[in-house]
Amino acid sequence: MKLCISEALDDLNQAISLSKGVGRSACQAFVQRAMIHRLHGDDDSARADFQKAAELGSSFAKMQVIALNPYAAMCNKMLSEVFSNLKKGKIDQ
């Protein structure tokens, strides 16, 4: 399996290089490479690739950039708790 992932990364790197990092092919390659980085726990590289794909127009990548932002994740968690408490009628005054 590692060989397949290594070959996939090589192919994605080549696609990004050939496309000069612009256009639909590059966008898709950045997203796919970011997913592989996430699979391996390399969130910094994943975030960078998702950011590039987001700049190229990927709405999925935009969502992933937000999800990988630790401050946004913390804020979303707090907001979810507030709305959950409001639905349950638990309001701190």
PDB file of C-alpha atoms in Angstrom:
ATOM      1  CA  MET A   1       0.000   0.000   0.000  1.00  0.00           C
ATOM      2  CA  LYS A   2       2.855   2.404   0.784  1.00  0.00           C
ATOM      3  CA  LEU A   3       4.200   1.966  -2.731  1.00  0.00           C
ATOM      4  CA  CYS A   4       0.814   2.898  -4.209  1.00  0.00           C
ATOM      5  CA  ILE A   5       0.612   6.034  -2.071  1.00  0.00           C
ATOM      6  CA  SER A   6       4.189   6.948  -2.934  1.00  0.00           C
ATOM      7  CA  GLU A   7       3.415   6.528  -6.629  1.00  0.00           C
ATOM      8  CA  ALA A   8       0.229   8.555  -6.237  1.00  0.00           C
ATOM      9  CA  LEU A   9       2.196  11.377  -4.600  1.00  0.00           C
ATOM     10  CA  ASP A  10       4.702  11.277  -7.458  1.00  0.00           C
ATOM     11  CA  ASP A  11       1.861  11.507  -9.984  1.00  0.00           C
ATOM     12  CA  LEU A  12       0.214  14.373  -8.098  1.00  0.00           C
ATOM     13  CA  ASN A  13       3.509  16.254  -7.838  1.00  0.00           C
ATOM     14  CA  GLN A  14       3.996  15.811 -11.575  1.00  0.00           C
ATOM     15  CA  ALA A  15       0.450  17.011 -12.309  1.00  0.00           C
ATOM     16  CA  ILE A  16       1.059  20.126 -10.211  1.00  0.00           C
ATOM     17  CA  SER A  17       4.385  20.728 -11.928  1.00  0.00           C
ATOM     18  CA  LEU A  18       3.010  20.254 -15.453  1.00  0.00           C
ATOM     19  CA  SER A  19       0.044  22.520 -14.736  1.00  0.00           C
ATOM     20  CA  LYS A  20       2.360  25.107 -13.174  1.00  0.00           C
ATOM     21  CA  GLY A  21       0.077  25.026 -10.139  1.00  0.00           C
ATOM     22  CA  VAL A  22      -2.868  26.657 -11.896  1.00  0.00           C
ATOM     23  CA  GLY A  23      -6.165  25.493 -13.346  1.00  0.00           C
ATOM     24  CA  ARG A  24      -8.600  22.719 -12.636  1.00  0.00           C
ATOM     25  CA  SER A  25      -6.038  19.901 -12.834  1.00  0.00           C
ATOM     26  CA  ALA A  26      -3.778  21.605 -10.307  1.00  0.00           C
ATOM     27  CA  CYS A  27      -6.722  22.306  -8.036  1.00  0.00           C
ATOM     28  CA  GLN A  28      -7.731  18.639  -8.012  1.00  0.00           C
ATOM     29  CA  ALA A  29      -4.124  17.511  -7.536  1.00  0.00           C
ATOM     30  CA  PHE A  30      -3.683  19.841  -4.548  1.00  0.00           C
ATOM     31  CA  VAL A  31      -6.871  18.470  -2.954  1.00  0.00           C
ATOM     32  CA  GLN A  32      -5.829  14.861  -3.495  1.00  0.00           C
ATOM     33  CA  ARG A  33      -2.303  15.482  -2.220  1.00  0.00           C
ATOM     34  CA  ALA A  34      -3.725  17.248   0.830  1.00  0.00           C
ATOM     35  CA  MET A  35      -5.908  14.230   1.563  1.00  0.00           C
ATOM     36  CA  ILE A  36      -2.851  11.977   1.473  1.00  0.00           C
ATOM     37  CA  HIS A  37      -1.017  14.348   3.829  1.00  0.00           C
ATOM     38  CA  ARG A  38      -3.975  14.207   6.237  1.00  0.00           C
ATOM     39  CA  LEU A  39      -3.999  10.417   5.996  1.00  0.00           C
ATOM     40  CA  HIS A  40      -0.382  10.463   7.183  1.00  0.00           C
ATOM     41  CA  GLY A  41      -1.062  12.998   9.957  1.00  0.00           C
ATOM     42  CA  ASP A  42       0.825  15.834   8.260  1.00  0.00           C
ATOM     43  CA  ASP A  43      -1.775  18.536   8.876  1.00  0.00           C
ATOM     44  CA  ASP A  44       0.604  21.417   8.093  1.00  0.00           C
ATOM     45  CA  SER A  45       1.271  20.144   4.571  1.00  0.00           C
ATOM     46  CA  ALA A  46      -2.402  19.279   4.157  1.00  0.00           C
ATOM     47  CA  ARG A  47      -3.418  22.788   5.207  1.00  0.00           C
ATOM     48  CA  ALA A  48      -0.970  24.333   2.715  1.00  0.00           C
ATOM     49  CA  ASP A  49      -2.269  22.194  -0.158  1.00  0.00           C
ATOM     50  CA  PHE A  50      -5.902  22.796   0.785  1.00  0.00           C
ATOM     51  CA  GLN A  51      -5.156  26.532   0.892  1.00  0.00           C
ATOM     52  CA  LYS A  52      -3.728  26.413  -2.635  1.00  0.00           C
ATOM     53  CA  ALA A  53      -6.731  24.436  -3.878  1.00  0.00           C
ATOM     54  CA  ALA A  54      -9.093  26.871  -2.150  1.00  0.00           C
ATOM     55  CA  GLU A  55      -7.388  29.764  -3.926  1.00  0.00           C
ATOM     56  CA  LEU A  56      -7.988  27.878  -7.185  1.00  0.00           C
ATOM     57  CA  GLY A  57     -11.704  27.654  -6.413  1.00  0.00           C
ATOM     58  CA  SER A  58     -12.297  24.366  -4.580  1.00  0.00           C
ATOM     59  CA  SER A  59     -15.192  24.762  -2.142  1.00  0.00           C
ATOM     60  CA  PHE A  60     -14.264  21.435  -0.504  1.00  0.00           C
ATOM     61  CA  ALA A  61     -10.734  22.734   0.103  1.00  0.00           C
ATOM     62  CA  LYS A  62     -12.135  25.934   1.627  1.00  0.00           C
ATOM     63  CA  MET A  63     -14.106  23.862   4.135  1.00  0.00           C
ATOM     64  CA  GLN A  64     -11.016  21.806   4.951  1.00  0.00           C
ATOM     65  CA  VAL A  65      -8.898  24.920   5.534  1.00  0.00           C
ATOM     66  CA  ILE A  66     -11.462  26.043   8.094  1.00  0.00           C
ATOM     67  CA  ALA A  67     -11.667  22.584   9.663  1.00  0.00           C
ATOM     68  CA  LEU A  68      -7.876  22.430  10.017  1.00  0.00           C
ATOM     69  CA  ASN A  69      -7.731  25.838  11.691  1.00  0.00           C
ATOM     70  CA  PRO A  70      -7.488  25.066  15.429  1.00  0.00           C
ATOM     71  CA  TYR A  71      -9.057  28.403  16.416  1.00  0.00           C
ATOM     72  CA  ALA A  72     -12.009  27.875  14.080  1.00  0.00           C
ATOM     73  CA  ALA A  73     -12.464  24.346  15.407  1.00  0.00           C
ATOM     74  CA  MET A  74     -12.497  25.631  18.991  1.00  0.00           C
ATOM     75  CA  CYS A  75     -14.951  28.389  18.075  1.00  0.00           C
ATOM     76  CA  ASN A  76     -17.234  25.953  16.237  1.00  0.00           C
ATOM     77  CA  LYS A  77     -17.238  23.632  19.237  1.00  0.00           C
ATOM     78  CA  MET A  78     -18.142  26.454  21.612  1.00  0.00           C
ATOM     79  CA  LEU A  79     -20.872  27.690  19.276  1.00  0.00           C
ATOM     80  CA  SER A  80     -22.317  24.186  18.988  1.00  0.00           C
ATOM     81  CA  GLU A  81     -22.434  23.911  22.768  1.00  0.00           C
ATOM     82  CA  VAL A  82     -24.188  27.280  23.086  1.00  0.00           C
ATOM     83  CA  PHE A  83     -26.837  26.355  20.515  1.00  0.00           C
ATOM     84  CA  SER A  84     -27.274  22.927  22.064  1.00  0.00           C
ATOM     85  CA  ASN A  85     -27.830  24.498  25.480  1.00  0.00           C
ATOM     86  CA  LEU A  86     -30.285  26.999  24.002  1.00  0.00           C
ATOM     87  CA  LYS A  87     -32.290  24.177  22.433  1.00  0.00           C
ATOM     88  CA  LYS A  88     -32.379  22.375  25.776  1.00  0.00           C
ATOM     89  CA  GLY A  89     -33.466  25.548  27.574  1.00  0.00           C
ATOM     90  CA  LYS A  90     -30.213  25.841  29.502  1.00  0.00           C
ATOM     91  CA  ILE A  91     -29.358  29.525  29.470  1.00  0.00           C
ATOM     92  CA  ASP A  92     -26.763  31.034  31.807  1.00  0.00           C
ATOM     93  CA  GLN A  93     -27.737  34.494  32.978  1.00  0.00           C
TER      94      GLN A  93
END
